[in-house]
Amino acid sequence: MTDRVYPRDSPQTASPHDSSELPLKLVPPSPERPIPSPGTYVIQIPKDQVYRVPPPENSRRLQQYARRKDHRSRCRACFCGLLAVISALILLAGVAAAVLYLVYRPESPKYAVDSFAIKGINVSSPAISPAIDVTVRAENPNNKIGIYYGRDSSATVYYSDVELCNGVIPRFYQPSNNVTVLKTALTGPRIELTSSVQKALRNGEKQGKVPLKLKLKIPVKMKVGSVKTWTIAVKVRCDVTVDTLTAKAKIVSNDCDYSWKPWW
């Protein structure tokens, strides 16, 4: 009888999950892919895969910047609008002034001194109390413009830099194409002349040429048609030379000039 042959027990195969029986093996790094050293790395990602989401603090900054930019834009628009309005008003004022000039043809008024009656000045004494009666002629050559001479005017007479006397010009209205003669009495306080001024007055009277200055400052309104302008300041300066410092003084020469300011 043939004997039966039994197979030999095969050795047990270790399970891959049984780590207790398998020793750990260190795999050396491949020379083609070395292990990077620790530190900071730069990762490159395609642009189309990048989504820009700002952090909250940057989002607030962006909103603040947008508000400031919008505020600046509104301010710029307001400034441009205001500048346009001012430019339009200036242009209209220029056109109106040109039209008024062509219609009314304004001319400058003319002034002259007709007489000086001097009292209270004795060149032999250093103490004087001058009083001068002044006659001024004002001419308005305009055909369609009247002139209002208002109150709070002033008139002053000087010798060199010494104020001799002062007063006011009477208030009146001067129509177009009119010549008005104004008389005003100017008075001054007691004055002690220096020896040099007294000597200069004495020499001027001997030569028959004593130079004096008359200064006027008058508030004026123009009447154009039925419209009155605002008050402007008219300043008149007259260089007057007289032959003597008495009530019978005669004017040797006089030259008047005037200027004005657009406000009083």
PDB file of C-alpha atoms in Angstrom:
ATOM      1  CA  MET A   1       0.000   0.000   0.000  1.00  0.00           C
ATOM      2  CA  THR A   2       1.310   3.254  -1.013  1.00  0.00           C
ATOM      3  CA  ASP A   3       2.144   5.738   1.790  1.00  0.00           C
ATOM      4  CA  ARG A   4       0.525   9.098   1.755  1.00  0.00           C
ATOM      5  CA  VAL A   5       2.732  12.074   1.552  1.00  0.00           C
ATOM      6  CA  TYR A   6       1.633  15.174   3.442  1.00  0.00           C
ATOM      7  CA  PRO A   7       2.849  18.593   2.315  1.00  0.00           C
ATOM      8  CA  ARG A   8       5.118  20.468   4.576  1.00  0.00           C
ATOM      9  CA  ASP A   9       3.787  23.550   6.396  1.00  0.00           C
ATOM     10  CA  SER A  10       4.693  26.572   4.345  1.00  0.00           C
ATOM     11  CA  PRO A  11       6.259  29.501   6.224  1.00  0.00           C
ATOM     12  CA  GLN A  12       3.827  32.213   7.272  1.00  0.00           C
ATOM     13  CA  THR A  13       3.950  35.354   5.193  1.00  0.00           C
ATOM     14  CA  ALA A  14       4.119  38.520   7.217  1.00  0.00           C
ATOM     15  CA  SER A  15       1.216  40.857   6.780  1.00  0.00           C
ATOM     16  CA  PRO A  16       2.085  44.267   5.401  1.00  0.00           C
ATOM     17  CA  HIS A  17       0.122  45.857   8.220  1.00  0.00           C
ATOM     18  CA  ASP A  18       2.015  44.062  10.916  1.00  0.00           C
ATOM     19  CA  SER A  19       4.699  46.565  11.691  1.00  0.00           C
ATOM     20  CA  SER A  20       5.840  44.705  14.773  1.00  0.00           C
ATOM     21  CA  GLU A  21       7.513  42.016  12.807  1.00  0.00           C
ATOM     22  CA  LEU A  22       8.780  44.087   9.874  1.00  0.00           C
ATOM     23  CA  PRO A  23      11.811  46.212  10.507  1.00  0.00           C
ATOM     24  CA  LEU A  24      11.689  49.891   9.334  1.00  0.00           C
ATOM     25  CA  LYS A  25      13.935  50.671   6.453  1.00  0.00           C
ATOM     26  CA  LEU A  26      15.201  54.178   5.630  1.00  0.00           C
ATOM     27  CA  VAL A  27      14.955  54.901   1.968  1.00  0.00           C
ATOM     28  CA  PRO A  28      17.808  57.086   0.847  1.00  0.00           C
ATOM     29  CA  PRO A  29      16.817  60.160  -1.150  1.00  0.00           C
ATOM     30  CA  SER A  30      17.011  59.988  -4.846  1.00  0.00           C
ATOM     31  CA  PRO A  31      19.862  61.985  -6.291  1.00  0.00           C
ATOM     32  CA  GLU A  32      17.473  63.525  -8.861  1.00  0.00           C
ATOM     33  CA  ARG A  33      15.111  64.959  -6.153  1.00  0.00           C
ATOM     34  CA  PRO A  34      17.128  66.157  -3.161  1.00  0.00           C
ATOM     35  CA  ILE A  35      15.391  67.018   0.104  1.00  0.00           C
ATOM     36  CA  PRO A  36      14.972  70.869   0.361  1.00  0.00           C
ATOM     37  CA  SER A  37      16.551  72.531   3.318  1.00  0.00           C
ATOM     38  CA  PRO A  38      14.193  74.275   5.825  1.00  0.00           C
ATOM     39  CA  GLY A  39      13.437  77.959   5.154  1.00  0.00           C
ATOM     40  CA  THR A  40      11.201  80.250   3.051  1.00  0.00           C
ATOM     41  CA  TYR A  41       9.900  79.019  -0.274  1.00  0.00           C
ATOM     42  CA  VAL A  42       8.441  80.794  -3.284  1.00  0.00           C
ATOM     43  CA  ILE A  43       5.532  79.016  -4.905  1.00  0.00           C
ATOM     44  CA  GLN A  44       4.651  80.040  -8.424  1.00  0.00           C
ATOM     45  CA  ILE A  45       0.975  79.803  -9.422  1.00  0.00           C
ATOM     46  CA  PRO A  46      -0.513  80.794 -12.785  1.00  0.00           C
ATOM     47  CA  LYS A  47      -2.283  84.146 -12.790  1.00  0.00           C
ATOM     48  CA  ASP A  48      -5.603  82.725 -13.931  1.00  0.00           C
ATOM     49  CA  GLN A  49      -5.706  80.574 -10.798  1.00  0.00           C
ATOM     50  CA  VAL A  50      -5.110  83.443  -8.355  1.00  0.00           C
ATOM     51  CA  TYR A  51      -8.170  84.933  -6.635  1.00  0.00           C
ATOM     52  CA  ARG A  52      -7.549  88.352  -5.064  1.00  0.00           C
ATOM     53  CA  VAL A  53      -9.388  88.582  -1.797  1.00  0.00           C
ATOM     54  CA  PRO A  54      -8.015  91.494   0.309  1.00  0.00           C
ATOM     55  CA  PRO A  55      -7.878  91.135   4.053  1.00  0.00           C
ATOM     56  CA  PRO A  56     -10.457  93.089   6.094  1.00  0.00           C
ATOM     57  CA  GLU A  57      -8.085  95.933   6.980  1.00  0.00           C
ATOM     58  CA  ASN A  58      -7.169  96.426   3.319  1.00  0.00           C
ATOM     59  CA  SER A  59     -10.853  96.329   2.401  1.00  0.00           C
ATOM     60  CA  ARG A  60     -11.557  99.173   4.846  1.00  0.00           C
ATOM     61  CA  ARG A  61      -8.662 101.156   3.431  1.00  0.00           C
ATOM     62  CA  LEU A  62     -10.003 100.636  -0.068  1.00  0.00           C
ATOM     63  CA  GLN A  63     -13.433 101.880   0.989  1.00  0.00           C
ATOM     64  CA  GLN A  64     -11.916 104.958   2.677  1.00  0.00           C
ATOM     65  CA  TYR A  65      -9.831 105.697  -0.423  1.00  0.00           C
ATOM     66  CA  ALA A  66     -12.912 105.337  -2.628  1.00  0.00           C
ATOM     67  CA  ARG A  67     -14.870 107.756  -0.396  1.00  0.00           C
ATOM     68  CA  ARG A  68     -12.019 110.287  -0.426  1.00  0.00           C
ATOM     69  CA  LYS A  69     -11.736 110.002  -4.188  1.00  0.00           C
ATOM     70  CA  ASP A  70     -15.480 110.528  -4.586  1.00  0.00           C
ATOM     71  CA  HIS A  71     -15.325 113.566  -2.241  1.00  0.00           C
ATOM     72  CA  ARG A  72     -12.447 115.041  -4.230  1.00  0.00           C
ATOM     73  CA  SER A  73     -14.363 114.520  -7.451  1.00  0.00           C
ATOM     74  CA  ARG A  74     -17.414 116.347  -6.062  1.00  0.00           C
ATOM     75  CA  CYS A  75     -15.251 119.188  -4.742  1.00  0.00           C
ATOM     76  CA  ARG A  76     -13.512 119.485  -8.097  1.00  0.00           C
ATOM     77  CA  ALA A  77     -16.860 119.601  -9.876  1.00  0.00           C
ATOM     78  CA  CYS A  78     -18.151 122.283  -7.460  1.00  0.00           C
ATOM     79  CA  PHE A  79     -14.991 124.350  -7.905  1.00  0.00           C
ATOM     80  CA  CYS A  80     -15.196 124.122 -11.689  1.00  0.00           C
ATOM     81  CA  GLY A  81     -18.857 125.148 -11.570  1.00  0.00           C
ATOM     82  CA  LEU A  82     -18.112 128.116  -9.302  1.00  0.00           C
ATOM     83  CA  LEU A  83     -15.237 129.184 -11.546  1.00  0.00           C
ATOM     84  CA  ALA A  84     -17.505 129.004 -14.577  1.00  0.00           C
ATOM     85  CA  VAL A  85     -20.164 131.154 -12.854  1.00  0.00           C
ATOM     86  CA  ILE A  86     -17.573 133.770 -11.788  1.00  0.00           C
ATOM     87  CA  SER A  87     -16.117 133.857 -15.303  1.00  0.00           C
ATOM     88  CA  ALA A  88     -19.590 134.320 -16.770  1.00  0.00           C
ATOM     89  CA  LEU A  89     -20.348 137.170 -14.340  1.00  0.00           C
ATOM     90  CA  ILE A  90     -17.047 138.890 -15.152  1.00  0.00           C
ATOM     91  CA  LEU A  91     -17.766 138.534 -18.846  1.00  0.00           C
ATOM     92  CA  LEU A  92     -21.273 139.963 -18.446  1.00  0.00           C
ATOM     93  CA  ALA A  93     -19.926 142.851 -16.345  1.00  0.00           C
ATOM     94  CA  GLY A  94     -17.350 143.604 -19.027  1.00  0.00           C
ATOM     95  CA  VAL A  95     -19.975 143.569 -21.752  1.00  0.00           C
ATOM     96  CA  ALA A  96     -22.270 145.816 -19.690  1.00  0.00           C
ATOM     97  CA  ALA A  97     -19.429 148.254 -19.005  1.00  0.00           C
ATOM     98  CA  ALA A  98     -18.546 148.377 -22.696  1.00  0.00           C
ATOM     99  CA  VAL A  99     -22.164 149.043 -23.619  1.00  0.00           C
ATOM    100  CA  LEU A 100     -22.489 151.801 -21.003  1.00  0.00           C
ATOM    101  CA  TYR A 101     -19.252 153.394 -22.193  1.00  0.00           C
ATOM    102  CA  LEU A 102     -20.440 153.410 -25.805  1.00  0.00           C
ATOM    103  CA  VAL A 103     -23.837 154.821 -24.843  1.00  0.00           C
ATOM    104  CA  TYR A 104     -22.825 157.480 -22.295  1.00  0.00           C
ATOM    105  CA  ARG A 105     -19.228 158.274 -23.308  1.00  0.00           C
ATOM    106  CA  PRO A 106     -18.095 159.306 -19.786  1.00  0.00           C
ATOM    107  CA  GLU A 107     -15.501 162.071 -19.394  1.00  0.00           C
ATOM    108  CA  SER A 108     -13.401 162.987 -16.384  1.00  0.00           C
ATOM    109  CA  PRO A 109     -14.521 166.002 -14.339  1.00  0.00           C
ATOM    110  CA  LYS A 110     -12.172 168.978 -14.207  1.00  0.00           C
ATOM    111  CA  TYR A 111     -11.140 171.070 -11.205  1.00  0.00           C
ATOM    112  CA  ALA A 112      -9.338 174.389 -10.749  1.00  0.00           C
ATOM    113  CA  VAL A 113      -8.711 176.935  -7.971  1.00  0.00           C
ATOM    114  CA  ASP A 114     -10.149 180.378  -8.707  1.00  0.00           C
ATOM    115  CA  SER A 115      -8.996 182.311  -5.630  1.00  0.00           C
ATOM    116  CA  PHE A 116      -7.161 182.137  -2.299  1.00  0.00           C
ATOM    117  CA  ALA A 117      -7.971 184.796   0.323  1.00  0.00           C
ATOM    118  CA  ILE A 118      -5.356 184.329   3.076  1.00  0.00           C
ATOM    119  CA  LYS A 119      -5.619 185.753   6.580  1.00  0.00           C
ATOM    120  CA  GLY A 120      -3.755 185.273   9.837  1.00  0.00           C
ATOM    121  CA  ILE A 121      -0.264 184.736   8.380  1.00  0.00           C
ATOM    122  CA  ASN A 122       2.424 187.282   9.228  1.00  0.00           C
ATOM    123  CA  VAL A 123       5.832 186.186   8.011  1.00  0.00           C
ATOM    124  CA  SER A 124       7.570 188.479  10.523  1.00  0.00           C
ATOM    125  CA  SER A 125       6.162 186.423  13.422  1.00  0.00           C
ATOM    126  CA  PRO A 126       6.752 182.698  14.026  1.00  0.00           C
ATOM    127  CA  ALA A 127       3.276 182.253  15.551  1.00  0.00           C
ATOM    128  CA  ILE A 128       0.429 182.248  13.033  1.00  0.00           C
ATOM    129  CA  SER A 129      -3.320 181.387  13.036  1.00  0.00           C
ATOM    130  CA  PRO A 130      -4.064 180.869   9.345  1.00  0.00           C
ATOM    131  CA  ALA A 131      -7.502 181.133   7.733  1.00  0.00           C
ATOM    132  CA  ILE A 132      -8.022 180.790   3.983  1.00  0.00           C
ATOM    133  CA  ASP A 133     -11.160 181.313   1.901  1.00  0.00           C
ATOM    134  CA  VAL A 134     -10.867 178.988  -1.082  1.00  0.00           C
ATOM    135  CA  THR A 135     -12.883 179.137  -4.288  1.00  0.00           C
ATOM    136  CA  VAL A 136     -12.843 175.953  -6.387  1.00  0.00           C
ATOM    137  CA  ARG A 137     -14.390 175.508  -9.807  1.00  0.00           C
ATOM    138  CA  ALA A 138     -15.743 172.029 -10.681  1.00  0.00           C
ATOM    139  CA  GLU A 139     -16.737 171.201 -14.248  1.00  0.00           C
ATOM    140  CA  ASN A 140     -18.833 168.226 -15.339  1.00  0.00           C
ATOM    141  CA  PRO A 141     -18.372 167.837 -19.117  1.00  0.00           C
ATOM    142  CA  ASN A 142     -20.604 164.745 -19.459  1.00  0.00           C
ATOM    143  CA  ASN A 143     -23.787 164.898 -21.496  1.00  0.00           C
ATOM    144  CA  LYS A 144     -25.731 162.151 -19.708  1.00  0.00           C
ATOM    145  CA  ILE A 145     -24.052 161.757 -16.310  1.00  0.00           C
ATOM    146  CA  GLY A 146     -24.697 163.771 -13.139  1.00  0.00           C
ATOM    147  CA  ILE A 147     -22.462 163.880 -10.051  1.00  0.00           C
ATOM    148  CA  TYR A 148     -23.512 163.843  -6.397  1.00  0.00           C
ATOM    149  CA  TYR A 149     -20.906 165.349  -4.048  1.00  0.00           C
ATOM    150  CA  GLY A 150     -21.666 163.940  -0.614  1.00  0.00           C
ATOM    151  CA  ARG A 151     -20.952 164.816   2.996  1.00  0.00           C
ATOM    152  CA  ASP A 152     -17.851 163.847   5.032  1.00  0.00           C
ATOM    153  CA  SER A 153     -15.534 165.577   2.577  1.00  0.00           C
ATOM    154  CA  SER A 154     -12.259 167.240   3.560  1.00  0.00           C
ATOM    155  CA  ALA A 155     -10.172 170.138   2.257  1.00  0.00           C
ATOM    156  CA  THR A 156      -6.667 170.909   3.540  1.00  0.00           C
ATOM    157  CA  VAL A 157      -4.052 173.513   2.622  1.00  0.00           C
ATOM    158  CA  TYR A 158      -0.335 172.829   3.110  1.00  0.00           C
ATOM    159  CA  TYR A 159       2.853 174.798   2.837  1.00  0.00           C
ATOM    160  CA  SER A 160       5.600 172.266   2.184  1.00  0.00           C
ATOM    161  CA  ASP A 161       4.741 169.569   4.777  1.00  0.00           C
ATOM    162  CA  VAL A 162       3.133 171.997   7.243  1.00  0.00           C
ATOM    163  CA  GLU A 163      -0.656 171.796   7.485  1.00  0.00           C
ATOM    164  CA  LEU A 164      -1.982 175.354   7.602  1.00  0.00           C
ATOM    165  CA  CYS A 165      -5.773 174.926   7.741  1.00  0.00           C
ATOM    166  CA  ASN A 166      -8.591 172.560   6.868  1.00  0.00           C
ATOM    167  CA  GLY A 167     -12.347 172.383   6.325  1.00  0.00           C
ATOM    168  CA  VAL A 168     -15.023 170.721   4.201  1.00  0.00           C
ATOM    169  CA  ILE A 169     -16.552 171.042   0.744  1.00  0.00           C
ATOM    170  CA  PRO A 170     -20.312 171.757   0.712  1.00  0.00           C
ATOM    171  CA  ARG A 171     -22.630 168.956  -0.359  1.00  0.00           C
ATOM    172  CA  PHE A 172     -24.329 169.462  -3.735  1.00  0.00           C
ATOM    173  CA  TYR A 173     -25.535 167.824  -6.950  1.00  0.00           C
ATOM    174  CA  GLN A 174     -23.956 168.766 -10.253  1.00  0.00           C
ATOM    175  CA  PRO A 175     -26.014 168.044 -13.388  1.00  0.00           C
ATOM    176  CA  SER A 176     -24.524 167.184 -16.770  1.00  0.00           C
ATOM    177  CA  ASN A 177     -22.696 169.871 -18.756  1.00  0.00           C
ATOM    178  CA  ASN A 178     -22.411 172.116 -15.719  1.00  0.00           C
ATOM    179  CA  VAL A 179     -19.774 174.293 -14.062  1.00  0.00           C
ATOM    180  CA  THR A 180     -20.181 174.846 -10.306  1.00  0.00           C
ATOM    181  CA  VAL A 181     -18.150 177.318  -8.237  1.00  0.00           C
ATOM    182  CA  LEU A 182     -17.602 176.211  -4.634  1.00  0.00           C
ATOM    183  CA  LYS A 183     -16.559 178.530  -1.819  1.00  0.00           C
ATOM    184  CA  THR A 184     -15.373 177.191   1.499  1.00  0.00           C
ATOM    185  CA  ALA A 185     -13.684 178.739   4.538  1.00  0.00           C
ATOM    186  CA  LEU A 186     -10.720 176.806   5.932  1.00  0.00           C
ATOM    187  CA  THR A 187      -9.302 177.470   9.399  1.00  0.00           C
ATOM    188  CA  GLY A 188      -6.377 176.176  11.374  1.00  0.00           C
ATOM    189  CA  PRO A 189      -5.018 176.157  14.912  1.00  0.00           C
ATOM    190  CA  ARG A 190      -2.233 178.374  16.199  1.00  0.00           C
ATOM    191  CA  ILE A 191       1.032 177.226  14.646  1.00  0.00           C
ATOM    192  CA  GLU A 192       4.598 177.877  15.740  1.00  0.00           C
ATOM    193  CA  LEU A 193       6.743 178.030  12.605  1.00  0.00           C
ATOM    194  CA  THR A 194      10.343 176.912  12.640  1.00  0.00           C
ATOM    195  CA  SER A 195      12.958 179.478  11.650  1.00  0.00           C
ATOM    196  CA  SER A 196      13.609 177.692   8.344  1.00  0.00           C
ATOM    197  CA  VAL A 197       9.907 177.649   7.375  1.00  0.00           C
ATOM    198  CA  GLN A 198       9.483 181.285   8.409  1.00  0.00           C
ATOM    199  CA  LYS A 199      12.507 182.277   6.319  1.00  0.00           C
ATOM    200  CA  ALA A 200      11.227 180.322   3.290  1.00  0.00           C
ATOM    201  CA  LEU A 201       7.804 182.029   3.516  1.00  0.00           C
ATOM    202  CA  ARG A 202       9.463 185.455   3.767  1.00  0.00           C
ATOM    203  CA  ASN A 203      11.676 184.775   0.724  1.00  0.00           C
ATOM    204  CA  GLY A 204       8.722 183.409  -1.289  1.00  0.00           C
ATOM    205  CA  GLU A 205       6.640 186.500  -0.558  1.00  0.00           C
ATOM    206  CA  LYS A 206       9.519 188.758  -1.580  1.00  0.00           C
ATOM    207  CA  GLN A 207       9.795 186.924  -4.883  1.00  0.00           C
ATOM    208  CA  GLY A 208       6.018 186.952  -5.379  1.00  0.00           C
ATOM    209  CA  LYS A 209       5.875 183.136  -5.521  1.00  0.00           C
ATOM    210  CA  VAL A 210       4.593 181.238  -2.482  1.00  0.00           C
ATOM    211  CA  PRO A 211       3.814 177.582  -3.336  1.00  0.00           C
ATOM    212  CA  LEU A 212       0.814 176.037  -1.558  1.00  0.00           C
ATOM    213  CA  LYS A 213      -0.994 172.717  -1.901  1.00  0.00           C
ATOM    214  CA  LEU A 214      -4.736 172.134  -1.692  1.00  0.00           C
ATOM    215  CA  LYS A 215      -5.910 168.570  -1.124  1.00  0.00           C
ATOM    216  CA  LEU A 216      -9.565 167.533  -1.416  1.00  0.00           C
ATOM    217  CA  LYS A 217     -11.166 164.193  -0.599  1.00  0.00           C
ATOM    218  CA  ILE A 218     -14.833 163.934  -1.559  1.00  0.00           C
ATOM    219  CA  PRO A 219     -17.361 161.064  -1.568  1.00  0.00           C
ATOM    220  CA  VAL A 220     -19.048 160.990  -4.962  1.00  0.00           C
ATOM    221  CA  LYS A 221     -21.917 159.117  -6.599  1.00  0.00           C
ATOM    222  CA  MET A 222     -22.526 159.099 -10.334  1.00  0.00           C
ATOM    223  CA  LYS A 223     -26.038 159.337 -11.722  1.00  0.00           C
ATOM    224  CA  VAL A 224     -26.302 157.396 -14.969  1.00  0.00           C
ATOM    225  CA  GLY A 225     -29.794 157.844 -16.332  1.00  0.00           C
ATOM    226  CA  SER A 226     -32.017 157.093 -13.339  1.00  0.00           C
ATOM    227  CA  VAL A 227     -29.457 154.838 -11.620  1.00  0.00           C
ATOM    228  CA  LYS A 228     -27.015 155.947  -8.909  1.00  0.00           C
ATOM    229  CA  THR A 229     -23.709 154.225  -8.430  1.00  0.00           C
ATOM    230  CA  TRP A 230     -22.200 153.304  -5.095  1.00  0.00           C
ATOM    231  CA  THR A 231     -20.042 155.870  -3.263  1.00  0.00           C
ATOM    232  CA  ILE A 232     -16.548 156.282  -4.653  1.00  0.00           C
ATOM    233  CA  ALA A 233     -13.684 158.398  -3.299  1.00  0.00           C
ATOM    234  CA  VAL A 234     -12.422 161.293  -5.423  1.00  0.00           C
ATOM    235  CA  LYS A 235      -9.104 162.866  -4.458  1.00  0.00           C
ATOM    236  CA  VAL A 236      -8.095 166.219  -5.921  1.00  0.00           C
ATOM    237  CA  ARG A 237      -4.632 167.760  -5.530  1.00  0.00           C
ATOM    238  CA  CYS A 238      -3.957 171.324  -6.647  1.00  0.00           C
ATOM    239  CA  ASP A 239      -0.529 172.940  -6.713  1.00  0.00           C
ATOM    240  CA  VAL A 240      -1.255 176.663  -6.256  1.00  0.00           C
ATOM    241  CA  THR A 241       1.246 179.506  -6.298  1.00  0.00           C
ATOM    242  CA  VAL A 242       0.202 182.912  -4.895  1.00  0.00           C
ATOM    243  CA  ASP A 243       2.055 186.203  -4.962  1.00  0.00           C
ATOM    244  CA  THR A 244       1.431 187.180  -1.331  1.00  0.00           C
ATOM    245  CA  LEU A 245      -0.023 185.773   1.900  1.00  0.00           C
ATOM    246  CA  THR A 246      -2.847 188.294   2.292  1.00  0.00           C
ATOM    247  CA  ALA A 247      -6.571 188.536   1.593  1.00  0.00           C
ATOM    248  CA  LYS A 248      -5.748 190.148  -1.782  1.00  0.00           C
ATOM    249  CA  ALA A 249      -3.485 187.309  -2.892  1.00  0.00           C
ATOM    250  CA  LYS A 250      -3.450 186.605  -6.594  1.00  0.00           C
ATOM    251  CA  ILE A 251      -2.961 183.171  -8.065  1.00  0.00           C
ATOM    252  CA  VAL A 252       0.184 183.055 -10.189  1.00  0.00           C
ATOM    253  CA  SER A 253      -0.327 179.448 -11.288  1.00  0.00           C
ATOM    254  CA  ASN A 254      -2.438 176.450 -10.374  1.00  0.00           C
ATOM    255  CA  ASP A 255      -2.463 172.868 -11.593  1.00  0.00           C
ATOM    256  CA  CYS A 256      -5.051 170.365 -10.383  1.00  0.00           C
ATOM    257  CA  ASP A 257      -5.074 166.641 -10.828  1.00  0.00           C
ATOM    258  CA  TYR A 258      -7.426 164.042  -9.464  1.00  0.00           C
ATOM    259  CA  SER A 259      -7.618 160.310  -8.776  1.00  0.00           C
ATOM    260  CA  TRP A 260     -10.378 158.030  -7.555  1.00  0.00           C
ATOM    261  CA  LYS A 261     -10.952 154.745  -5.759  1.00  0.00           C
ATOM    262  CA  PRO A 262     -13.933 152.440  -6.366  1.00  0.00           C
ATOM    263  CA  TRP A 263     -14.865 152.571  -2.664  1.00  0.00           C
ATOM    264  CA  TRP A 264     -15.063 155.219   0.061  1.00  0.00           C
TER     265      TRP A 264
END
